[in-house]
Structure formats: C-alpha cells, structure tokens
Coordinates of C-alpha atoms and ligand atoms in Angstrom, one line a residue:
M135 CA 36.5 49.2 13.5
N136 CA 36.5 46.7 10.6
I137 CA 37.1 43.7 12.9
E138 CA 34.3 45.0 15.0
V139 CA 32.0 45.0 12.0
L140 CA 32.8 41.5 11.2
R141 CA 32.4 40.4 14.7
A142 CA 29.0 41.9 14.9
F143 CA 27.8 40.3 11.8
S144 CA 28.1 36.6 11.9
V145 CA 25.8 34.1 10.3
V146 CA 25.7 30.3 10.4
I147 CA 23.3 28.1 8.6
L148 CA 23.1 24.5 9.7
C149 CA 24.1 21.9 7.1
I150 CA 23.9 23.8 3.9
S151 CA 25.1 20.7 2.1
S152 CA 22.2 18.6 3.2
Y153 CA 19.9 21.4 2.2
I154 CA 21.2 21.0 -1.3
Y155 CA 20.8 17.3 -1.3
A156 CA 17.1 17.7 -0.6
Q157 CA 16.4 19.8 -3.6
G158 CA 15.7 16.8 -5.8
M159 CA 12.6 16.0 -3.7
K160 CA 9.2 17.5 -3.6
Q161 CA 8.6 18.3 0.0
N162 CA 5.4 17.4 1.8
S163 CA 5.2 16.3 5.4
P164 CA 8.4 14.5 6.4
P165 CA 8.4 11.2 4.5
H166 CA 8.6 7.7 6.0
I167 CA 12.1 6.3 5.5
V168 CA 12.7 2.6 5.0
M169 CA 16.2 1.5 4.7
I170 CA 17.0 -2.1 3.8
V171 CA 20.6 -3.3 4.1
A172 CA 21.8 -6.6 2.8
D173 CA 24.9 -8.2 4.3
D174 CA 27.8 -9.3 2.2
L175 CA 25.7 -9.2 -1.0
G176 CA 27.7 -9.5 -4.2
S177 CA 27.2 -6.6 -6.5
N178 CA 26.7 -9.0 -9.4
D179 CA 24.0 -11.0 -7.8
L180 CA 21.0 -8.9 -8.7
S181 CA 19.3 -9.2 -12.0
Y182 CA 19.1 -5.5 -12.7
R183 CA 22.8 -5.6 -13.0
G184 CA 22.6 -7.9 -16.0
F185 CA 22.9 -11.1 -14.0
N186 CA 20.8 -14.0 -15.3
Q187 CA 21.3 -16.8 -12.8
I188 CA 18.2 -15.8 -10.8
T189 CA 15.7 -12.9 -11.1
T190 CA 15.4 -10.4 -8.3
P191 CA 12.1 -9.0 -9.5
N192 CA 11.4 -6.7 -6.5
L193 CA 14.8 -5.0 -6.3
D194 CA 14.8 -4.6 -10.1
A195 CA 11.3 -3.0 -10.0
M196 CA 12.5 -0.7 -7.2
G197 CA 15.5 0.4 -9.2
F198 CA 13.8 0.8 -12.6
N199 CA 10.9 2.7 -11.1
G200 CA 13.3 4.8 -9.0
I201 CA 17.0 5.3 -9.4
I202 CA 19.7 2.7 -9.7
L203 CA 22.7 4.1 -7.8
N204 CA 25.5 2.8 -10.1
R205 CA 28.4 4.2 -8.1
H206 CA 27.4 3.6 -4.5
Y207 CA 30.5 3.3 -2.4
T208 CA 30.5 1.8 1.0
E209 CA 33.2 0.8 3.4
A210 CA 34.7 -2.6 2.8
I211 CA 33.5 -4.3 6.0
C212 CA 30.4 -4.5 8.1
T213 CA 31.2 -2.5 11.2
P214 CA 32.8 0.5 9.5
S215 CA 30.0 0.6 6.9
R216 CA 27.2 0.6 9.5
A217 CA 29.0 3.2 11.6
A218 CA 29.3 5.4 8.5
L219 CA 25.7 4.9 7.6
L220 CA 24.3 5.7 11.0
T221 CA 26.6 8.6 11.9
G222 CA 27.4 10.2 8.6
Q223 CA 31.1 10.2 9.6
Y224 CA 34.1 8.5 8.2
P225 CA 34.8 5.6 10.5
I226 CA 38.4 6.8 10.9
R227 CA 37.1 9.9 12.7
I228 CA 35.2 7.9 15.3
G229 CA 37.5 4.9 15.8
M230 CA 35.2 2.5 14.1
Q231 CA 37.6 1.5 11.2
G232 CA 39.3 -1.8 10.8
E233 CA 38.2 -5.3 11.6
P234 CA 34.5 -6.1 12.2
L235 CA 33.5 -5.9 15.9
K236 CA 33.8 -9.4 17.5
A237 CA 31.2 -10.8 19.9
G238 CA 32.6 -10.1 23.3
E239 CA 34.6 -7.0 22.2
D240 CA 34.1 -3.8 24.1
R241 CA 33.9 -1.2 21.3
H242 CA 31.1 1.2 20.6
L243 CA 30.0 4.4 18.8
P244 CA 31.4 7.4 20.7
S245 CA 28.8 8.8 23.1
D246 CA 29.2 12.4 21.7
V247 CA 28.4 11.3 18.1
Q248 CA 24.7 11.6 17.2
T249 CA 23.2 8.9 15.2
L250 CA 20.7 9.3 12.4
P251 CA 17.8 7.8 14.4
Q252 CA 18.6 10.0 17.3
L253 CA 18.3 13.1 15.1
L254 CA 15.2 11.8 13.4
K255 CA 13.6 11.0 16.8
E256 CA 14.2 14.5 17.9
R257 CA 12.3 15.6 14.9
G258 CA 9.3 13.5 15.7
Y259 CA 10.1 10.2 13.9
D260 CA 9.3 6.8 15.3
T261 CA 12.5 4.8 14.8
Y262 CA 12.9 1.1 14.5
L263 CA 15.7 -1.3 13.8
V264 CA 15.0 -4.8 12.7
G265 CA 18.0 -7.1 12.2
K266 CA 21.7 -6.7 12.8
W267 CA 23.3 -4.0 14.9
H268 CA 27.1 -4.7 15.0
L269 CA 28.1 -1.4 16.6
G270 CA 28.8 -2.6 20.1
P271 CA 27.0 -4.7 22.7
A272 CA 29.2 -4.5 25.8
R273 CA 26.8 -2.3 27.8
R274 CA 23.2 -1.3 27.4
D275 CA 24.1 2.2 26.5
D276 CA 26.0 0.8 23.4
T277 CA 22.9 -0.9 22.0
P278 CA 20.3 0.2 19.4
T279 CA 17.6 1.3 21.8
R280 CA 20.1 3.6 23.6
K281 CA 21.4 4.9 20.3
G282 CA 18.3 6.4 18.9
F283 CA 16.0 3.5 18.1
D284 CA 12.7 3.2 19.9
Y285 CA 12.6 -0.4 19.1
H286 CA 15.0 -3.1 18.1
Y287 CA 14.3 -6.7 17.1
G288 CA 17.4 -8.6 16.0
Y289 CA 21.0 -9.4 16.9
W290 CA 23.7 -7.3 18.4
N291 CA 26.7 -9.0 16.9
G292 CA 28.1 -9.6 13.4
Y293 CA 25.9 -12.5 12.3
V294 CA 24.0 -15.5 13.6
G295 CA 22.9 -18.9 12.4
Y296 CA 20.0 -18.6 10.0
F297 CA 17.9 -20.8 12.3
D298 CA 19.6 -21.3 15.7
H299 CA 20.6 -17.6 16.0
E300 CA 23.8 -18.4 17.7
I301 CA 27.2 -16.8 17.1
P302 CA 30.5 -18.4 18.2
V303 CA 33.7 -16.4 18.7
P304 CA 37.0 -18.2 18.8
I305 CA 39.2 -17.3 21.8
S306 CA 42.1 -19.7 21.1
P307 CA 42.7 -22.5 18.6
S308 CA 40.8 -24.9 20.9
I309 CA 38.3 -22.6 22.7
S310 CA 35.3 -20.8 21.3
Y311 CA 32.5 -18.9 23.2
N312 CA 29.1 -19.5 21.8
G313 CA 25.8 -17.8 22.6
Y314 CA 22.2 -17.0 21.5
D315 CA 21.8 -13.5 20.0
M316 CA 18.2 -12.7 19.1
K317 CA 16.6 -9.9 21.1
E318 CA 13.5 -7.8 21.3
N319 CA 15.0 -4.7 22.9
F320 CA 16.8 -6.2 25.9
K321 CA 14.8 -9.4 26.1
D322 CA 16.1 -12.7 24.6
A323 CA 13.7 -13.8 22.0
W324 CA 13.9 -17.5 22.8
I325 CA 10.5 -18.0 21.4
D326 CA 11.9 -17.4 17.9
K327 CA 14.7 -19.9 18.0
G328 CA 14.5 -22.1 14.9
K329 CA 12.8 -19.5 12.7
Y330 CA 14.5 -18.6 9.5
A331 CA 16.1 -15.2 10.0
T332 CA 15.0 -13.5 6.8
H333 CA 11.4 -14.5 7.4
L334 CA 11.6 -13.5 11.0
F335 CA 12.9 -10.0 10.2
T336 CA 10.3 -9.6 7.4
E337 CA 7.5 -10.5 9.8
K338 CA 8.7 -8.0 12.5
A339 CA 9.1 -5.3 9.9
L340 CA 5.6 -5.9 8.6
D341 CA 4.3 -5.7 12.2
V342 CA 6.1 -2.4 12.7
I343 CA 4.5 -1.0 9.5
D344 CA 1.1 -2.4 10.5
Q345 CA 1.2 -0.7 13.8
Q346 CA 2.6 2.6 12.7
N347 CA 0.4 5.7 13.1
I348 CA 0.7 6.8 9.5
D349 CA 0.5 10.4 10.4
T350 CA 3.8 10.1 12.4
P351 CA 6.9 9.8 10.2
M352 CA 8.6 6.4 10.5
F353 CA 12.2 5.5 10.2
L354 CA 12.5 1.8 9.7
M355 CA 15.8 0.2 9.1
I356 CA 15.9 -3.5 8.2
T357 CA 19.4 -5.0 8.4
H358 CA 19.3 -8.5 7.1
L359 CA 21.5 -11.5 7.9
A360 CA 21.3 -12.5 4.2
A361 CA 23.4 -13.1 2.4
H362 CA 26.1 -13.4 5.1
T363 CA 27.2 -16.9 6.1
G364 CA 25.6 -18.3 9.2
K365 CA 27.0 -20.1 12.2
D366 CA 29.2 -22.7 10.6
G367 CA 30.6 -20.4 7.9
L368 CA 27.7 -21.5 5.6
V369 CA 24.7 -19.8 4.2
E370 CA 21.8 -22.0 5.1
G371 CA 18.9 -22.6 2.7
Y372 CA 15.4 -22.2 3.9
D373 CA 14.0 -25.4 2.5
E374 CA 16.9 -27.3 1.0
Q375 CA 14.7 -29.7 -0.9
E376 CA 12.8 -27.0 -2.6
M377 CA 16.0 -25.1 -3.1
N378 CA 17.7 -28.0 -4.7
N379 CA 14.7 -28.2 -7.1
T380 CA 14.6 -24.5 -7.9
Y381 CA 18.3 -24.3 -8.5
S382 CA 18.9 -27.7 -10.1
Y383 CA 20.8 -25.9 -12.9
V384 CA 23.3 -24.6 -10.4
E385 CA 26.0 -27.1 -9.7
D386 CA 27.6 -25.7 -6.5
L387 CA 25.6 -26.4 -3.4
Q388 CA 26.9 -23.3 -1.6
R389 CA 26.0 -21.2 -4.6
R390 CA 22.5 -22.7 -4.5
R391 CA 22.2 -21.7 -0.8
Y392 CA 23.4 -18.2 -1.5
L393 CA 20.9 -17.7 -4.3
D394 CA 18.2 -19.0 -2.0
A395 CA 19.2 -16.4 0.5
V396 CA 19.1 -13.6 -2.1
R397 CA 15.7 -14.8 -3.4
H398 CA 14.2 -14.6 0.1
L399 CA 15.8 -11.2 0.6
D400 CA 14.2 -10.0 -2.6
D401 CA 10.8 -11.5 -1.6
S402 CA 11.1 -9.6 1.7
V403 CA 11.6 -6.3 -0.1
G404 CA 8.5 -7.1 -2.1
K405 CA 6.4 -7.7 1.1
I406 CA 7.7 -4.5 2.7
V407 CA 6.8 -2.3 -0.3
E408 CA 3.5 -4.0 -0.7
K409 CA 2.7 -3.4 3.0
L410 CA 3.6 0.3 2.7
Q411 CA 1.2 0.6 -0.2
Q412 CA -1.6 -1.3 1.7
R413 CA -1.3 1.1 4.6
N414 CA -1.3 4.1 2.2
M415 CA 2.2 5.1 3.3
L416 CA 4.1 4.4 0.1
Q417 CA 3.0 7.7 -1.5
N418 CA 5.0 9.5 1.2
S419 CA 7.9 7.1 1.6
V420 CA 11.5 6.9 0.6
V421 CA 12.7 3.3 0.3
V422 CA 16.5 2.7 0.0
F423 CA 18.2 -0.7 -0.5
M424 CA 21.9 -1.2 -0.3
A425 CA 24.6 -3.8 0.4
D426 CA 26.9 -3.0 3.3
N427 CA 30.0 -4.3 1.4
G428 CA 30.9 -6.7 -1.4
A429 CA 30.4 -10.5 -1.2
Q430 CA 33.2 -12.5 0.5
I431 CA 34.7 -14.8 -2.1
N432 CA 37.6 -16.2 -0.1
G433 CA 38.3 -17.1 3.6
R434 CA 36.3 -18.3 6.5
F435 CA 33.1 -16.5 5.8
K436 CA 33.0 -16.9 2.0
N437 CA 29.4 -17.0 0.9
A438 CA 29.6 -18.0 -2.8
G439 CA 28.4 -14.5 -3.9
S440 CA 29.9 -12.8 -6.9
N441 CA 31.2 -9.2 -7.4
F442 CA 31.8 -9.9 -11.1
P443 CA 33.3 -8.2 -13.1
L444 CA 34.9 -6.1 -10.4
R445 CA 38.1 -7.0 -8.7
G446 CA 38.2 -7.7 -5.0
E447 CA 35.7 -8.6 -2.3
K448 CA 34.7 -7.8 1.3
F449 CA 37.8 -6.5 3.2
S450 CA 39.4 -5.3 -0.1
H451 CA 39.6 -1.7 -1.2
H452 CA 39.4 -2.8 -4.8
E453 CA 36.0 -2.0 -6.3
G454 CA 34.5 -5.4 -5.6
G455 CA 34.7 -4.6 -1.8
I456 CA 33.3 -1.1 -1.9
R457 CA 31.3 -0.4 -5.0
N458 CA 28.1 -2.0 -4.2
A459 CA 24.4 -2.5 -5.1
A460 CA 22.1 0.2 -4.2
V461 CA 18.7 1.5 -5.4
I462 CA 16.2 4.1 -4.2
Y463 CA 12.5 4.4 -4.8
S464 CA 10.3 7.2 -3.8
P465 CA 7.3 8.7 -5.5
L466 CA 8.6 12.0 -4.1
L467 CA 11.7 11.9 -6.3
E468 CA 11.2 14.4 -9.1
K469 CA 13.5 12.5 -11.5
R470 CA 13.1 8.7 -11.7
N471 CA 13.6 5.8 -14.0
Y472 CA 17.3 6.3 -14.5
V473 CA 20.7 5.0 -13.7
H474 CA 22.6 7.5 -11.6
D475 CA 26.3 7.4 -12.5
E476 CA 27.7 9.9 -10.0
L477 CA 29.6 8.9 -7.0
I478 CA 27.6 8.5 -3.8
H479 CA 29.2 7.5 -0.5
I480 CA 27.5 5.7 2.3
T481 CA 28.2 8.7 4.6
D482 CA 26.0 10.8 2.3
W483 CA 22.8 9.1 3.5
F484 CA 22.9 10.7 6.9
P485 CA 22.6 14.3 5.7
T486 CA 20.4 13.3 2.8
L487 CA 17.8 11.5 4.9
Y488 CA 18.1 14.0 7.7
S489 CA 17.3 16.8 5.3
L490 CA 14.3 14.9 4.0
A491 CA 13.0 15.1 7.5
G492 CA 12.6 18.7 6.5
Y493 CA 14.7 20.1 9.3
A494 CA 18.4 20.3 8.3
G495 CA 19.5 23.6 6.7
R496 CA 16.5 25.1 8.2
Y497 CA 17.8 27.3 11.0
K498 CA 19.9 30.5 10.8
L499 CA 21.6 32.0 13.7
L500 CA 22.6 35.7 13.5
N501 CA 24.9 37.3 16.1
G502 CA 24.4 41.0 16.0
T503 CA 24.0 43.3 13.1
I504 CA 25.9 46.2 11.4
Q505 CA 25.1 49.9 11.7
S506 CA 22.3 49.2 14.2
G507 CA 20.2 47.4 11.6
F508 CA 20.2 50.1 9.0
F509 CA 20.4 47.5 6.3
D510 CA 18.0 45.1 7.8
T511 CA 14.6 46.4 6.6
F512 CA 12.2 44.9 4.0
S513 CA 12.0 46.1 0.5
P514 CA 8.7 47.9 -0.1
E515 CA 5.7 46.1 -1.5
P516 CA 5.6 46.4 -5.3
T517 CA 1.8 46.6 -5.3
S518 CA 1.8 50.3 -5.8
L519 CA 3.8 49.9 -9.0
K520 CA 2.0 49.5 -12.3
Q521 CA 2.5 45.9 -13.4
M522 CA 2.2 44.2 -16.7
D523 CA 1.2 40.7 -17.7
Y524 CA 3.9 38.1 -17.9
D525 CA 4.8 37.7 -21.5
V526 CA 5.6 34.0 -22.1
A527 CA 6.0 34.6 -25.8
A528 CA 8.8 37.0 -25.1
I529 CA 10.7 34.3 -23.3
L530 CA 10.1 31.7 -26.0
N531 CA 11.2 34.2 -28.7
S532 CA 14.2 35.6 -26.8
P533 CA 17.6 35.3 -28.4
V534 CA 18.8 33.1 -25.6
N535 CA 16.0 30.6 -26.0
K536 CA 16.3 30.6 -29.8
A537 CA 20.0 30.0 -29.6
I538 CA 19.5 27.1 -27.2
E539 CA 16.8 25.6 -29.3
E540 CA 18.9 25.9 -32.4
S541 CA 21.8 24.2 -30.7
K542 CA 19.6 21.2 -29.9
S543 CA 21.6 20.7 -26.8
N544 CA 18.7 20.6 -24.4
P545 CA 16.6 17.4 -24.4
V546 CA 13.5 19.4 -23.3
M547 CA 12.3 22.5 -25.1
L548 CA 10.6 25.2 -23.2
D549 CA 6.8 25.7 -23.7
E550 CA 4.2 27.6 -21.8
T551 CA 3.4 24.9 -19.3
L552 CA 7.0 24.4 -18.3
I553 CA 7.7 28.1 -18.0
T554 CA 4.5 28.7 -16.0
G555 CA 5.3 25.8 -13.7
L556 CA 8.9 26.7 -13.1
R557 CA 8.0 30.3 -12.5
K558 CA 5.4 29.4 -10.0
Y559 CA 8.0 27.3 -8.2
S560 CA 10.7 29.9 -8.2
S561 CA 8.4 32.7 -7.0
A562 CA 6.8 30.6 -4.3
L563 CA 8.5 32.7 -1.6
R564 CA 5.9 35.4 -2.3
Q565 CA 3.2 33.1 -1.1
F566 CA 4.6 32.2 2.3
P567 CA 2.1 33.4 5.0
K568 CA 4.9 34.9 7.1
C569 CA 6.2 36.8 4.1
M570 CA 2.7 38.1 3.3
N571 CA 2.2 39.4 6.8
K572 CA 5.5 41.0 7.6
P573 CA 5.7 43.3 10.7
E574 CA 6.0 47.0 10.0
N575 CA 9.1 47.4 12.2
P576 CA 10.9 44.1 12.4
E577 CA 13.0 43.6 15.5
I578 CA 16.6 44.5 14.9
C579 CA 18.9 41.7 15.8
K580 CA 21.1 43.3 18.4
K581 CA 22.4 40.1 19.9
Y582 CA 21.4 36.5 18.9
C583 CA 18.6 35.8 16.5
L584 CA 17.3 32.5 15.3
F585 CA 15.2 32.1 12.3
D586 CA 13.4 29.1 10.9
L587 CA 13.9 29.6 7.2
W588 CA 11.7 26.7 6.3
I589 CA 8.5 28.3 7.5
D590 CA 9.7 31.9 7.8
P591 CA 12.1 32.7 4.9
C592 CA 11.4 36.4 5.4
E593 CA 12.9 36.3 8.9
T594 CA 10.0 37.9 10.6
E595 CA 10.1 36.0 13.9
N596 CA 13.1 35.7 16.2
L597 CA 12.9 32.3 17.9
I598 CA 16.0 32.7 20.1
N599 CA 14.0 32.5 23.3
D600 CA 12.0 29.5 22.2
R601 CA 13.0 26.8 24.6
S602 CA 12.3 24.0 22.2
K603 CA 15.1 25.4 20.0
A604 CA 17.7 25.5 22.7
K605 CA 19.7 22.6 21.3
I606 CA 19.7 24.0 17.8
V607 CA 20.9 27.3 19.2
S608 CA 23.8 25.7 21.1
T609 CA 24.8 23.6 18.1
L610 CA 24.9 26.7 15.9
K611 CA 26.8 28.8 18.5
T612 CA 29.4 26.1 18.7
R613 CA 29.7 26.0 15.0
L614 CA 30.1 29.8 14.9
Q615 CA 32.8 29.6 17.4
T616 CA 34.6 27.1 15.3
F617 CA 34.4 29.5 12.4
W618 CA 35.9 32.3 14.5
R619 CA 38.9 30.2 15.2
Q620 CA 39.4 30.0 11.4
V621 CA 39.1 33.7 10.7
S622 CA 42.2 35.5 9.3
P623 CA 42.5 39.1 10.4
Q624 CA 40.7 41.4 8.0
T625 CA 43.1 43.3 5.7
N626 CA 40.8 46.3 4.9
K627 CA 42.6 49.7 5.1
N628 CA 41.6 53.3 4.8
V629 CA 41.9 55.2 1.5
D630 CA 45.5 56.1 0.8
V631 CA 45.8 59.9 0.1
N632 CA 48.6 59.2 -2.4
S633 CA 46.1 57.4 -4.7
N634 CA 44.3 60.7 -5.5
P635 CA 43.7 60.8 -9.3
A636 CA 44.4 64.5 -9.2
K637 CA 48.1 63.5 -9.0
Y638 CA 47.8 61.3 -12.1
N639 CA 46.4 63.3 -14.9
G640 CA 42.8 62.6 -13.6
T641 CA 43.1 58.8 -13.7
W642 CA 43.2 56.0 -11.2
C643 CA 46.7 54.6 -11.4
T644 CA 48.8 52.1 -9.6
W645 CA 50.0 54.7 -7.2
L646 CA 52.4 52.5 -5.4
D647 CA 54.1 51.9 -8.7
D648 CA 54.1 55.5 -9.1
E649 CA 56.9 55.6 -11.7
L650 CA 54.6 53.9 -14.3
C651 CA 51.9 56.6 -13.9
V652 CA 51.3 59.7 -15.9
K653 CA 51.7 62.5 -13.5
T654 CA 49.7 65.7 -13.5
R655 CA 51.9 68.6 -14.5
I656 CA 50.9 72.1 -13.6
N657 CA 50.3 74.1 -16.8
A658 CA 51.2 71.1 -18.8
D659 CA 51.3 71.4 -22.5
Y660 CA 50.5 67.9 -23.9
Ligands
NAG717 C1 20.5 -30.9 -2.0 O1 21.5 -31.3 -2.9 C2 22.8 -31.7 -2.4 C3 23.7 -32.1 -3.5 O2 24.0 -31.0 -4.3 C4 22.6 -32.9 -1.4 O3 23.8 -33.2 -0.8 C5 21.5 -32.6 -0.4 O4 21.2 -33.7 0.4 C6 20.2 -32.1 -1.0 N1 19.3 -31.6 0.0 C7 18.1 -32.0 0.0 C8 17.3 -31.6 1.2 O5 17.6 -32.7 -0.8
NAG718 C1 28.6 36.9 19.4 O1 29.2 38.2 19.3 C2 29.8 38.6 20.5 C3 30.2 40.0 20.4 O2 30.9 40.2 19.2 C4 31.0 37.7 20.8 O3 31.5 38.1 22.0 C5 30.5 36.3 20.9 O4 31.6 35.4 21.1 C6 29.7 35.9 19.6 N1 29.2 34.6 19.8 C7 29.5 33.5 19.0 C8 28.9 32.2 19.3 O5 30.3 33.6 18.1
NAG719 C1 46.1 63.8 -19.7 O1 44.7 63.9 -19.7 C2 44.2 64.5 -20.8 C3 42.7 64.7 -20.7 O2 42.4 65.5 -19.6 C4 44.5 63.8 -22.1 O3 44.0 64.4 -23.2 C5 45.9 63.5 -22.2 O4 46.2 62.7 -23.3 C6 46.5 62.9 -20.9 N1 47.9 62.8 -21.0 C7 48.6 61.6 -21.1 C8 50.1 61.7 -21.2 O5 48.0 60.6 -21.1

C-alpha cells in the first residue's frame, strides 16, 4: 500500500540547480550570450588584477561595471577546459581529460553528450563559434557545426600561426606534419591566409553581430588564439615596429609580443561590446570573458605570460594553472560592480547560461497522483474575504525589524520603497494569466502530466501530449527512472496496538522500552 502510494506520486523537475543560478538575473526574453575565451592568458596580465605593465581598459571596464570573478577555476589545459565549458561535465566523465588533443588525433566529444550550443539551438538561439575548436576534427560529425553551432569560422586544432594559420604536429624526432587550419564551416578559408588572427576573428564576430536578427537570441562564442604561442612556439606581434615602440620599456622581446597579443585581445573585446550597443543588443546581453587555463611559463609553448603571484602554470594543478581571469558584464545582473569571491568552476557556465535561456528548471513531470487527486485542487479565491490595507509601518516597527536595525548588521535598512518592491516581486505569482484564469475542475493527473512552470506555475495545463515537448518528456522520464533505482524501501508501518496510551497512565511512552514507562494500574492509588 505505502509503496504503491510512493510509486503513484513521483515528481521530477529538470535542473533545479540551474534554476537557482538564474535567480540573480532579471528575466526578459532570452538574452544574447557572448562568451569570449582567451588562450593561455596569464591571470596576472590584466590591469584590473593590479598589473601595471599594460592597461587592459576594456576588460577592466567590463569587470568593474559587472562582476570580477575572483575564484574562477578552469581545467589546467585547453581541451579539458573547453570540453568542460561546452558540456558542463567534468572531462574525466567523458574521456576528455589529459593531454591537449593533437592535430591528427582521433578523439572527440561523446556523441550522447549534449553541448551548450545544441541545447540553446533547440531553444531558438542562433549559435556561432568564431575561433578555436580543439575538441576533435577527425570526421565531420566531430566538428563545431555538427556539435551545435550553426556557423563556425576558425581552426579545428589547438593553435595556428598568427598569420600563416598553419599548425605542425611532430610525428618523430625528424618528421612533422604541417597543414593549414582556417575554415569557414567545412571550407578552407585560403582567402584569409596572412591575416592577423585576432583581427580576423574580431572581424568575423562583428559580422555575425551585424547580421543577427536582434529579436532572435544569439549565442556567440569567440575563442581567440591570443595569447597562445603560434606556429614556431612564439607569439607573433601584429606590427613589430609599432610594438617595439609601444613597449620600449619592456626588455624581453617575447614579453613585448605577448603584451601586444593581450592588447589586441582587449581591443577586440572593446569592439564586440561597442557593436552590441550599436545594434541595440547590449541591453539584453550577457558578456562573459575568461581564460581557458593559466599562461605557460616553461616548455615548448611558453608564451611569456605571468600567473604572478600564484604558483604553477598551464598543465599544473597549482593555482596558477587553474585559477584564472574571468569577468562578466550584463545590464541584466541585479547586483553589479563587485568582486565575487566565491568559487566558480568552468562547468558551472553550462547550467547557468542554459538557465538564462529561460528554459531549464522549467518543466515538471508528474507520474500519477494519490487518492485519485483528492489533494490536487486549488485553494479558493480569497476575494470573498474581507481584506485590509497592507500596513508598511507595522513591518518597519516590528520587533524583528527593530532588532535588525539596532544590530546594524544589514548594510541596507528597510524603507517603504524597498518593502513595496520586494512584496510585489514575491507576490508576482498572483498576476500570472494562467493563475488568474484557472479551470473550475482541473484535470486530475492519472498518468503522466507535464507542466511548464515558467508560464504556468499554477499547473493548469497538461502538456504531455504536446509533440514539441516529446524530448523533454523523455529526458524527465529517464531521470525519474534513475531516481527509482535509488529508492530504498519505505519503512512505514501500521500503528502498533501496544503503543496505546491507555496502557501507560494516559501518556505516549516508549512502548518498546516498556519497563521505563509508567503503567496504568486499575484502581491505582497514586
Ligand atoms: C624589435 O626589437 C627587437 C629587439 O628587441 C629587434 O630584434 C627587432 O628587429 C625589432 N623589430 C622591428 C620590426 O623593429
Ligand atoms: C510511472 O508510474 C508507473 C506506475 O506506477 C510505473 O510503472 C512507471 O515506471 C512510472 N514511470 C516512470 C518513468 O517512472
Ligand atoms: C498518572 O496520571 C495522573 C493524571 O491522570 C497523574 O496525576 C499521576 O501523577 C500519574 N502517575 C505517575 C506515576 O506519573
């Protein structure tokens, strides 16, 4: 009987955790999402982190106007970091851990793992990747446009020369394969050979934004070559003469080239944000910038970056490899202009950004009901009840509020505006159209029911037969089955007749430890 009750009443809600992530955002229509990823950027090499060798005005402005993510953790290497970012999974769960993927290596994201752009695309986003992929190029199905991106301009492997866009891979001490790696979807972009990579990607990204229908949500990911080393293990300066002049105070030539790459990267961020504003998209955009891992300080691909004062570098699990630069700006963020000190991991972006699309955590699957739906009706409308005016003064003068005020522990004190605003927000459910027009006799959920809690929090409309929701239904059913496998048998029992207080001087006692209980005595004389 009890097992049956449990079986009949099972609920799954998709991605509760991501739903919580989204709570810091005001929700309008799904926002445009622009994610900019730098390659092998040292966590010290941005001026908002206190670094004074160059100024990175655009990234600083993004962080100071938005949020500086001070404990943003990534994986220590390119391929694992990008796998984590695009799948929301730890690389160890999908075989993408370890060494970066080599050109000519047959490795790819598992086909049953959904990528962020795939999910966003299903939800109506246009999805674009400009720049590096590095998650498998052996067959077409492994590449960006078969993994969720509508469009890709860039390279499939780990890096390319800044101008010649070639990548060599050593096969033996004396043999190395070398090839051109700059594509527009599947087409080799020979026409762009010789163009400085950062400028090329910026141009393509600006084209994407220019051509975007601004009423359709856009997911644009820009994965720069900068500040990774290029073809010969060197970062290449854009205009070395100008670079030499600009950084005449920097002795080391490699460091000069690295700074030049960072400067062009920062400029690119400036152009992207400027373009979003020109197209009137910024007001509904989320712009994220991050480094994929720390700078490489030693070894073949050392780029002259700095992770100061942290220990370690790319490949290392000391902080210098994994605690990296990241900032977020969005006018939709309710709280801005601060340094966020809590831990964020690169896998967190997947559920966070997906929930911003307004769709995760949204659906609820019910499987049956209990007692034929006896408990599934609506509470009656309170309109017939006599109501009074909301007494703001009573809240302000309440002992709780007074005590909190007196403790001076809250930075903000309540006032009428704040109370009215918060109350309106927390009672918003009442205003939902579907809640205001509830059916008299709602359908009892005898078998499966699917509700869209986002637009129908009052569960008035069962969407289980809506064909466009078939995929969500099957995902939730699978999840429910997973829960079933984890269910321990219910331990509920019937009332034990020996527990009757009549036996224990009219009290509830620990009847199985009967000897410690006061027993009822017939005709007792206490
Ligand atoms: C830049 O400076 C380096 C020396 O630090 C020099 O070798 C190089 O030729 C200079 N490049 C140009 C284009 O002036
Ligand atoms: C739904 O409930 C029925 C009846 O208890 C059960 O057989 C079925 O496995 C449940 N479905 C899922 C997805 O758990
Ligand atoms: C038994 O219950 C009576 C009240 O009905 C109470 O006065 C009495 O103290 C109780 N006896 C003991 C031993 O607790």
